XYZ file of C-alpha atoms in Angstrom:
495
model
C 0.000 0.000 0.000
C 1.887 2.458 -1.599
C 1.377 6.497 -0.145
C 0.688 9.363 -2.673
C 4.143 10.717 -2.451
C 6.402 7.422 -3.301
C 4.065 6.039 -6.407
C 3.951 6.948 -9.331
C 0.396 7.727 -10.183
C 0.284 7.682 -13.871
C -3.427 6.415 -14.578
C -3.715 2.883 -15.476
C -6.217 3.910 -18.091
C -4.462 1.775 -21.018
C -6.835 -1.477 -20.406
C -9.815 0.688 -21.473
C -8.399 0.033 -25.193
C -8.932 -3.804 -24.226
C -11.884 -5.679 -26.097
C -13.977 -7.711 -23.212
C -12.836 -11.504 -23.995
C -14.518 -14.366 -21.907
C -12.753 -15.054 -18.984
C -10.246 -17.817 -20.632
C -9.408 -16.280 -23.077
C -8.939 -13.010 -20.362
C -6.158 -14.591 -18.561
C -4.385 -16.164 -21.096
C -1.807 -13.448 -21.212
C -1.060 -14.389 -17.561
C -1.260 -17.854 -17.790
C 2.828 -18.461 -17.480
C 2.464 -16.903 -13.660
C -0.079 -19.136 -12.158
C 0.014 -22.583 -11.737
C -3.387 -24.622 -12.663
C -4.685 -21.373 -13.692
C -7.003 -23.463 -16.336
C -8.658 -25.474 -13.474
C -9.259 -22.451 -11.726
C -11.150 -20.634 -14.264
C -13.195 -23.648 -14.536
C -13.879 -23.626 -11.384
C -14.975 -20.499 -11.303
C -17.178 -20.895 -14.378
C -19.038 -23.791 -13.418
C -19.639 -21.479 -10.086
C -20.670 -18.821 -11.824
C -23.922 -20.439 -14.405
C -26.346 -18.344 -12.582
C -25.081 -15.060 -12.034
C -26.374 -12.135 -10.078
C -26.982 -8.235 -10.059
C -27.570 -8.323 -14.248
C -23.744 -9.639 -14.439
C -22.799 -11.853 -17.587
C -21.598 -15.815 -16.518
C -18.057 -14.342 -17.615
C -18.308 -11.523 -15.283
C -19.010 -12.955 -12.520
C -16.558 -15.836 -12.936
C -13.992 -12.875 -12.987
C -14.974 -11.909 -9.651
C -15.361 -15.628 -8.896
C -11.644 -16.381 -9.873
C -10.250 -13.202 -7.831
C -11.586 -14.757 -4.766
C -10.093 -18.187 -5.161
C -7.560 -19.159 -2.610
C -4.504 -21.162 -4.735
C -2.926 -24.122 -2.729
C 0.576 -23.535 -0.767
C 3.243 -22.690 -1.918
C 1.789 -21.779 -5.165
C 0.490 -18.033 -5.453
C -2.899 -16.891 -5.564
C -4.052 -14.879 -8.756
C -5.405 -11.779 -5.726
C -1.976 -11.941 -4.651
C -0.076 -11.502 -7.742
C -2.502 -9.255 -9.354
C -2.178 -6.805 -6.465
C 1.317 -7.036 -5.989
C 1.881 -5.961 -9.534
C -0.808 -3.389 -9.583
C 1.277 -1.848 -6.413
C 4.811 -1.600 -8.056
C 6.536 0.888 -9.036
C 6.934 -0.034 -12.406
C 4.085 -0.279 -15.055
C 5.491 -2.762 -17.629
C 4.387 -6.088 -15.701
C 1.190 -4.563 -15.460
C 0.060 -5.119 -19.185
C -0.364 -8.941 -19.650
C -3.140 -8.173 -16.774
C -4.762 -5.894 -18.878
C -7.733 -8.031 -20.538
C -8.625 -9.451 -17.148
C -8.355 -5.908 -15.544
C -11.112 -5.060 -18.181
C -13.359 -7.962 -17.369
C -13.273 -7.928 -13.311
C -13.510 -4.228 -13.212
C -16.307 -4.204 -16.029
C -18.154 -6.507 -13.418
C -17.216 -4.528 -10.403
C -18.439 -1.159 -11.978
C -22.133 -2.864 -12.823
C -22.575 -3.494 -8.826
C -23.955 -1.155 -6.869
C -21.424 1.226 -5.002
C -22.234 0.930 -1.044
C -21.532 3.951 0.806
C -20.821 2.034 4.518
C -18.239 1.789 6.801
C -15.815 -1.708 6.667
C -12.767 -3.038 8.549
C -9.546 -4.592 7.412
C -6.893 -5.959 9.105
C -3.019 -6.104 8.296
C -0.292 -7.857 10.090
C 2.437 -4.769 11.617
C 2.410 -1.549 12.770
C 1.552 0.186 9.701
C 0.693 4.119 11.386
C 3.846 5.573 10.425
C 2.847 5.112 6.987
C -0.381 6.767 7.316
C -0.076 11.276 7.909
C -2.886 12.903 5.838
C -3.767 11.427 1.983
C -3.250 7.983 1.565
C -3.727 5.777 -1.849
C -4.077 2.163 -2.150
C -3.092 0.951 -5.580
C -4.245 -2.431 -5.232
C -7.846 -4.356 -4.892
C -8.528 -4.715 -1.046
C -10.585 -6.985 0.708
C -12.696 -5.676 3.446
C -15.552 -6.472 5.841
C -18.781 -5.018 7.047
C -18.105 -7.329 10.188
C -15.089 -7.053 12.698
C -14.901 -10.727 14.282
C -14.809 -12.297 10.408
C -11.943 -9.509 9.957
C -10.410 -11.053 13.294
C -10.145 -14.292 11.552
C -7.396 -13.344 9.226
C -4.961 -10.908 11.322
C -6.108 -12.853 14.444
C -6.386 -10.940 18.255
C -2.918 -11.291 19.129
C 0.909 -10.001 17.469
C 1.354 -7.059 16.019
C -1.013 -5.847 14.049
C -2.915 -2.784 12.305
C -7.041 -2.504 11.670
C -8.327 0.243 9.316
C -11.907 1.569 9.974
C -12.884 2.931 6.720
C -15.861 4.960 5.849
C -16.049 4.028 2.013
C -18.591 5.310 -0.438
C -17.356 3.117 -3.334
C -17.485 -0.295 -1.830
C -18.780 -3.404 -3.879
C -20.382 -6.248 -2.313
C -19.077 -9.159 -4.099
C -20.803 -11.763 -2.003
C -22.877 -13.328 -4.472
C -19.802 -13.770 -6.665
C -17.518 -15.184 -4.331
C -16.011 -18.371 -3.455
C -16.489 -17.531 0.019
C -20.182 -15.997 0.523
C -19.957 -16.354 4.290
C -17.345 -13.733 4.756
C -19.997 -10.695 3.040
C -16.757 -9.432 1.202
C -16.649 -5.685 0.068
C -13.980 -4.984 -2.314
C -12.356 -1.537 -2.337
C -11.267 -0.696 -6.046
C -7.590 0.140 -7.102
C -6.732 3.621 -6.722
C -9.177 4.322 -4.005
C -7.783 7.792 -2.388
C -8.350 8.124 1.618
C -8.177 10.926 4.181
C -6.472 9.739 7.320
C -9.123 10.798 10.025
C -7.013 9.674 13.204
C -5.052 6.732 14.527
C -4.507 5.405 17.808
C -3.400 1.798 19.975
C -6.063 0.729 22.440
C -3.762 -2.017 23.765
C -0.458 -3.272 23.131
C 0.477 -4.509 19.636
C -2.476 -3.480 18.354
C -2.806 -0.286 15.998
C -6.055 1.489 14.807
C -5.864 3.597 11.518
C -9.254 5.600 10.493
C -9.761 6.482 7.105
C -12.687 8.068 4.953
C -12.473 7.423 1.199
C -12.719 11.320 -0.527
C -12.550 11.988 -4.675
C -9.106 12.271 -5.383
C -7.820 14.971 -6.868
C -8.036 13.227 -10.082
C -9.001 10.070 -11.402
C -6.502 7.141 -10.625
C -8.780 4.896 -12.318
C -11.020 5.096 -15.091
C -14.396 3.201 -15.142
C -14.643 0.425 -18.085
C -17.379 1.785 -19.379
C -19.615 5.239 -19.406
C -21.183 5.110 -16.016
C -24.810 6.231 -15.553
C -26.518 8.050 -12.706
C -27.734 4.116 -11.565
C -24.092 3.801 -10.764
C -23.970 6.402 -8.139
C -23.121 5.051 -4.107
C -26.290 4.074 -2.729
C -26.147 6.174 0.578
C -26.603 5.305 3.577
C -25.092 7.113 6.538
C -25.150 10.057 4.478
C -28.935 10.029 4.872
C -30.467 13.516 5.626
C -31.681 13.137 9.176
C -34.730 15.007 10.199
C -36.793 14.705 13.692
C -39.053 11.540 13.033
C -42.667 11.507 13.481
C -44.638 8.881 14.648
C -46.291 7.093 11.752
C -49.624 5.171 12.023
C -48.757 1.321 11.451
C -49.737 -0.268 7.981
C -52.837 -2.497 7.769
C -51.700 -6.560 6.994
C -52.070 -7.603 3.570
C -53.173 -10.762 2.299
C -50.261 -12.608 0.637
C -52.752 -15.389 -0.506
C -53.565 -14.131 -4.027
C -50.466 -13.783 -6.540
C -49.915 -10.281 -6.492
C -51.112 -8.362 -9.980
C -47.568 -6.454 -10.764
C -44.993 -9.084 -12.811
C -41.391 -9.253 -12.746
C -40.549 -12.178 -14.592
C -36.659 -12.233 -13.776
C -36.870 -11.727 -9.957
C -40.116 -14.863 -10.107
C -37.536 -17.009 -11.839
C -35.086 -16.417 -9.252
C -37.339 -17.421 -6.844
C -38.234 -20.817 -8.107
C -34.571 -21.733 -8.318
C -33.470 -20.268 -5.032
C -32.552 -23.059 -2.066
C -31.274 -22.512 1.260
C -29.896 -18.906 0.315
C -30.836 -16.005 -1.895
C -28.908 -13.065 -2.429
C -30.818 -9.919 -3.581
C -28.660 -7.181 -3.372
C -28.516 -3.805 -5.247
C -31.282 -4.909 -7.116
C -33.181 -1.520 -7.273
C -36.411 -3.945 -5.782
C -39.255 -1.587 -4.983
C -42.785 -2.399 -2.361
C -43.956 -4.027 -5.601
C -41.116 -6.575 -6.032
C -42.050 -7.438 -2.253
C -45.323 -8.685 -2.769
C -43.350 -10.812 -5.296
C -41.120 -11.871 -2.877
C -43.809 -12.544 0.186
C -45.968 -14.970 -2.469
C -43.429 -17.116 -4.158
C -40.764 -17.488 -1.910
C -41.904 -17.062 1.961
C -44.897 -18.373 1.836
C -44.105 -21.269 -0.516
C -40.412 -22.111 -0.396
C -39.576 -24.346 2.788
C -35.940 -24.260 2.540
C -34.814 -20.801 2.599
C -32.754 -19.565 5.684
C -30.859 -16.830 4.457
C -32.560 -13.806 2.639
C -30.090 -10.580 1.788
C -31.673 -7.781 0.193
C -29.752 -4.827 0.986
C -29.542 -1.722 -0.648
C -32.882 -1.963 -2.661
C -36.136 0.744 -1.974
C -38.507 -1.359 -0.484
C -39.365 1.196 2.040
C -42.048 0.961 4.563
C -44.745 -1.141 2.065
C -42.389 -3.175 1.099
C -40.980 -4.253 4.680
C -45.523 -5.083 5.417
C -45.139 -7.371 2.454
C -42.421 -9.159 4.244
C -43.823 -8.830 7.585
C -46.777 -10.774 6.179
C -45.100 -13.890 4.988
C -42.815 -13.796 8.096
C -45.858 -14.718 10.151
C -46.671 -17.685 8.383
C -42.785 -19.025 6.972
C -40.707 -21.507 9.271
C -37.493 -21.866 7.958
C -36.008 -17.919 7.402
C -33.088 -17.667 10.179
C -31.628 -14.141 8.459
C -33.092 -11.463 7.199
C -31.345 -8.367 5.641
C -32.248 -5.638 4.859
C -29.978 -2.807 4.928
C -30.063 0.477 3.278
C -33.700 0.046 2.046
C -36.100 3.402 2.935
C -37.598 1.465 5.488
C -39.258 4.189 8.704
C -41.115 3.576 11.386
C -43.675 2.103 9.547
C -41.890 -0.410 8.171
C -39.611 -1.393 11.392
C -43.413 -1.551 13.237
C -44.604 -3.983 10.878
C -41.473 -6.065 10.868
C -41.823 -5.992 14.884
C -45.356 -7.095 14.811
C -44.253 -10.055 12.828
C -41.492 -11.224 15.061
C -43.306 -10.994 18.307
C -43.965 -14.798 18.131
C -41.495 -15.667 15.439
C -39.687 -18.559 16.535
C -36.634 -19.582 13.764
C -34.919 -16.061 12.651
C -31.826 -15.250 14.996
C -30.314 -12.283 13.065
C -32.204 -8.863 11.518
C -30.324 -6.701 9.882
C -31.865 -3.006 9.581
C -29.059 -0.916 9.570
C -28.429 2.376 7.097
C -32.151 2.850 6.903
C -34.454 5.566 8.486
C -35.844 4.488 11.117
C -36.240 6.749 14.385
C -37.084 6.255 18.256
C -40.849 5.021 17.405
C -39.335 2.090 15.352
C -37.019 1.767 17.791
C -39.250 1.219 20.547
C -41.003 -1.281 18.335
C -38.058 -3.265 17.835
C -36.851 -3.031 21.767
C -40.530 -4.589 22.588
C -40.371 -7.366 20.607
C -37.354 -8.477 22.443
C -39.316 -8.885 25.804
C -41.869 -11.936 23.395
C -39.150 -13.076 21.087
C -36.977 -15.901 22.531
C -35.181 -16.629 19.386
C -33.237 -13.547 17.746
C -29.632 -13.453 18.927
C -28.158 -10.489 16.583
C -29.966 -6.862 15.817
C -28.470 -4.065 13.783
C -29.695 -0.987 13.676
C -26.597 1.249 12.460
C -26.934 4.722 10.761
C -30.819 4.814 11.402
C -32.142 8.326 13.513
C -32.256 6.487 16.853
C -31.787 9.123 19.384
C -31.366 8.726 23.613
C -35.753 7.692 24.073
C -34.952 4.889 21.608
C -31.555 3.568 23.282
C -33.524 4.042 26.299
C -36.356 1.678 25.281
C -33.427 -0.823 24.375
C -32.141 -0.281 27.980
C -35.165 -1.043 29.482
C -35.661 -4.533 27.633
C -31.646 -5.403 27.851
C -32.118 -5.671 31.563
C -34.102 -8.544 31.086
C -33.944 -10.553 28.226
C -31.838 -13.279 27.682
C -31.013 -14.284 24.167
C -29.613 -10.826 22.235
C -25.888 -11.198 21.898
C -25.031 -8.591 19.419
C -26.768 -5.098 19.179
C -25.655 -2.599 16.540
C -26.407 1.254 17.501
C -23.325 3.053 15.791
C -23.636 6.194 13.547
C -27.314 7.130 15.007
C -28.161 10.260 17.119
C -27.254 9.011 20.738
C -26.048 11.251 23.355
C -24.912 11.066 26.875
C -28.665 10.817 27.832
C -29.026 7.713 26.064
C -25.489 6.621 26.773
C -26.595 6.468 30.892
C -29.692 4.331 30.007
C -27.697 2.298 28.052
C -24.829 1.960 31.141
C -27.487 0.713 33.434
C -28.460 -1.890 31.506
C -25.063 -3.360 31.230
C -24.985 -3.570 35.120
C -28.165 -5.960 34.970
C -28.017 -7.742 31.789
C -25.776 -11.000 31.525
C -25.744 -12.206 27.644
C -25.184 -9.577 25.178
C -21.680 -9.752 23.578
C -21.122 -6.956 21.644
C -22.588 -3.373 21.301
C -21.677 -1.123 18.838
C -22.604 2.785 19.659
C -19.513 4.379 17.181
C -20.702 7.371 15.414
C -22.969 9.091 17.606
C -22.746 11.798 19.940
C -21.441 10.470 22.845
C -18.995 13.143 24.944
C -16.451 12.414 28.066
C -19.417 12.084 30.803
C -21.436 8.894 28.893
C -18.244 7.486 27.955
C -17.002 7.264 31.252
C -20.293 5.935 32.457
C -20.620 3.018 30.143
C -17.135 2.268 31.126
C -17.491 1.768 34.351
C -20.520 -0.295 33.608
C -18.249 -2.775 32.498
C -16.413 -3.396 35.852
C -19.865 -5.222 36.681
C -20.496 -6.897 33.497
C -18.301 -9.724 32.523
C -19.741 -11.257 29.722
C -19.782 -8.155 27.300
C -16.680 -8.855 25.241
C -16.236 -5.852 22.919
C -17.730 -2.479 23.296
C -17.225 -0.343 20.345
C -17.128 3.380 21.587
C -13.912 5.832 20.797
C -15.209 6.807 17.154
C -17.621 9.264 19.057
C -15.628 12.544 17.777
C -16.933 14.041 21.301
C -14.882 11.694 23.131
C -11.266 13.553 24.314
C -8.345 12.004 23.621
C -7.252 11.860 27.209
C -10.187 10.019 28.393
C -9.879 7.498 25.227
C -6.147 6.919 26.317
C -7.224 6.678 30.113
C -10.181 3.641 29.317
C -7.962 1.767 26.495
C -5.608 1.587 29.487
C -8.296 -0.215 31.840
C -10.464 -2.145 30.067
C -9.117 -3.756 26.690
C -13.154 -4.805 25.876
C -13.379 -0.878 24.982
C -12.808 -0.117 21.430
């Protein structure tokens, strides 16, 4: 990861004269620097028959192939490709060139996620990092910390970046490994350094927020349309939310009268997981989804259908097949419009839901009457072990109607609250509940408006709790750097 000053950042625009070839034909240039190169782009072909997000079989089988992990001591194609894409020199660079066209033709027709991601390096890497920072290569990243903790581990030196990107591509349905929800950070991606600190020995944080460079270090494959813009999502305008009156339960009996021929197909070859991402689905496409696949398909566990506009219509349609399916044990639906509304009828659903253990509502809009909803439902519902509510409008009455609930149930271990509107207030609710309650894991409150006084009284929540293991607080920009130093120093759970 080369800085600004020592590279030299002559744009690698020369691939754009590259015809798209199919991917065998792609890396044939290459084909001298990895060994069984051939089976691996079979592999990834015969992975890749179905493909999502409107990408062409060859497309996706370029993402596919990136992802695939080469047996020791041979070298993976990720590895090579990056390591040549960070040298100094350009010349290596152009036998890459028709595969360059293909991968990034794919990663440009995915949605770009505006989100915040983690990735973790072996070494101290701060000194590297003062102000502007480039990274030349592809780079792997997570929307979840403990699967970044698998890789660079919790012990040795090491460095973790918290990155607010607005550029990120979820490659998950294109990926050898669709467990790890990978989102892949395109070369040339230019990055303010925001701070860095070590909460604990050997351990180094960097944060960084990608900005536009001051001029393009990559050009896209292909004319990019308005569609291709980053789907916000903490960049949402926040306003003060108004209770909304809850929508009326539909009848998801009758096939619904709007068509969508592609998404119906889908549906009737889905199985135990169906990824829906960036889809642009609307309410409509809901009622789609509620009739075919809920209410009829007795496999499914995993539904992801982030960063869609199914707003608060949409999330009834769902609601209303939740109530009668018995199989779904995820649901996501980030970055979707969803409001009160929507989060009430969800709740409603899940009062007496008894198989889905993790919800997933985060970068939506959703205030402290959805809230409330949500915090209920967790005094009925026995089953769901992980909530995330990140970048919603939750302000201190809605962490205080979580409070109330975390005292006494037993079965959430993972509660997501960063980047909402939660200040000291809310920070004090949220301290007492900690004393009382003796299962949740991990809390996440980054991002909101926490200052010195709430910080320090969540920490010393902690001496009483033992079984919270990480509590992510220091991104609050109201936090003082003293304090920050004086709490890394006590309790290592604090992040």
């Amino acid at each position: 990861m080369a800085t600004a000053k020592s590279k030299n950042t002559t744009s690698n625009s020369r691939f754009l004269d590259e015809p798209l070839f199919p991917l065998e034909d792609a890396v044939q240039p290459i084909s001298d620097q990895l060994e069984d190169l051939d089976l691996m782009v079979d592999t990834a072909k015969d992975n890749s028959k179905k493909p999502a997000d409107g990408l062409t079989s060859n497309e996706s089988a370029a993402i596919h192939l990136y992802t695939l992990q080469w047996e020791e001591p041979n070298v993976s194609l990720y590895t090579k490709l990056n390591n040549t894409l960070r040298s100094e020199r350009r010349e290596p660079l152009k036998p890459w060139f028709r595969y360059l066209k293909l991968i990034l033709t794919a990663l440009y027709k995915l949605p770009s996620l505006r989100t915040t991601v983690w990735r973790g390096v072996l070494g101290n890497l701060t000194d590297q990092y003062d102000e502007n920072h480039i990274w030349w290569g592809f780079s792997s990243c997570t929307e979840n910390m403990e699967i970044m903790e698998q890789f660079v581990g919790k012990s040795g030196v090491r460095t973790i970046f918290n990155i607010e990107c607005i550029n990120g591509k979820s490659i998950k349905a294109h990926s050898f490994y669709k467990k790890e929800n990978e989102i892949l950070l395109l070369p040339g991606i230019y990055f303010r350094v925001v701070g860095k600190w070590s909460p604990s020995k050997d351990l180094y944080m960097i944060h960084l927020r990608e900005t536009p460079p001051p001029r393009p270090y990559l050009e896209p494959p292909f004319a990019v349309t308005s569609s291709a813009e980053p789907t916000s999502r903490s960049s949402t305008p926040k306003t003060t939310p108004k209770e909304q009156p809850k929508l009326t339960p539909k009848s998801i009996k009758k096939p619904p009268q709007y068509q969508n021929k592609e998404l119906v197909e889908e549906l009737e070859n889905s199985q135990s997981n169906l990824w829906l991402d960036g889809r642009n689905l609307t309410d409509k496409d809901m009622q789609i989804v509620a009739y075919n696949l809920l209410r009829n398909n007795n496999a499914l566990t995993h539904l992801y259908l982030y960063s869609n506009q199914i707003g608060d219509a949409g999330a009834q349609s769902l609601a209303d097949a939740l109530r009668e399916n018995k199989t779904l044990t995820e649901l996501n639906l980030r970055a979707n419009e969803i409001g009160d509304a929507g989060a009430q009828s969800l709740a409603d659903a899940l009062r007496k839901k008894k198989t889905l253990n993790e919800l997933d509502l985060s970068f939506n809009q959703i205030g402290d009457v959805g809230a409330q909803s949500l915090a209920d439902v967790l005094r009925e519902n026995k089953t769901l072990n992980e909530l995330s509510l990140g970048a919603n409008k939750i302000g201190d009455a809605g962490a205080q109607s979580f409070a109330d609930v975390l005292q006494e149930n037993k079965t959430l271990t993972k509660l997501n609250l960063q980047d909402n509107e939660i200040g000291d207030t809310g920070a004090q609710f949220l301290a007492e509940a900690l004393r009382e309650n003796k299962t949740l894991n991990e809390l996440g409150l980054t991002y909101n408006q926490i200052e010195d006084a709430g910080a320090q009284l969540l920490a010393n929540a902690l001496r009483e709790n033992k079984t919270l293991k990480q509590l992510y607080l220091f991104l609050n920009n109201n936090i003082s750097s003293s304090l920050k130093d004086k709490l890394k120093k006590k309790d290592s759970r604090l992040w």
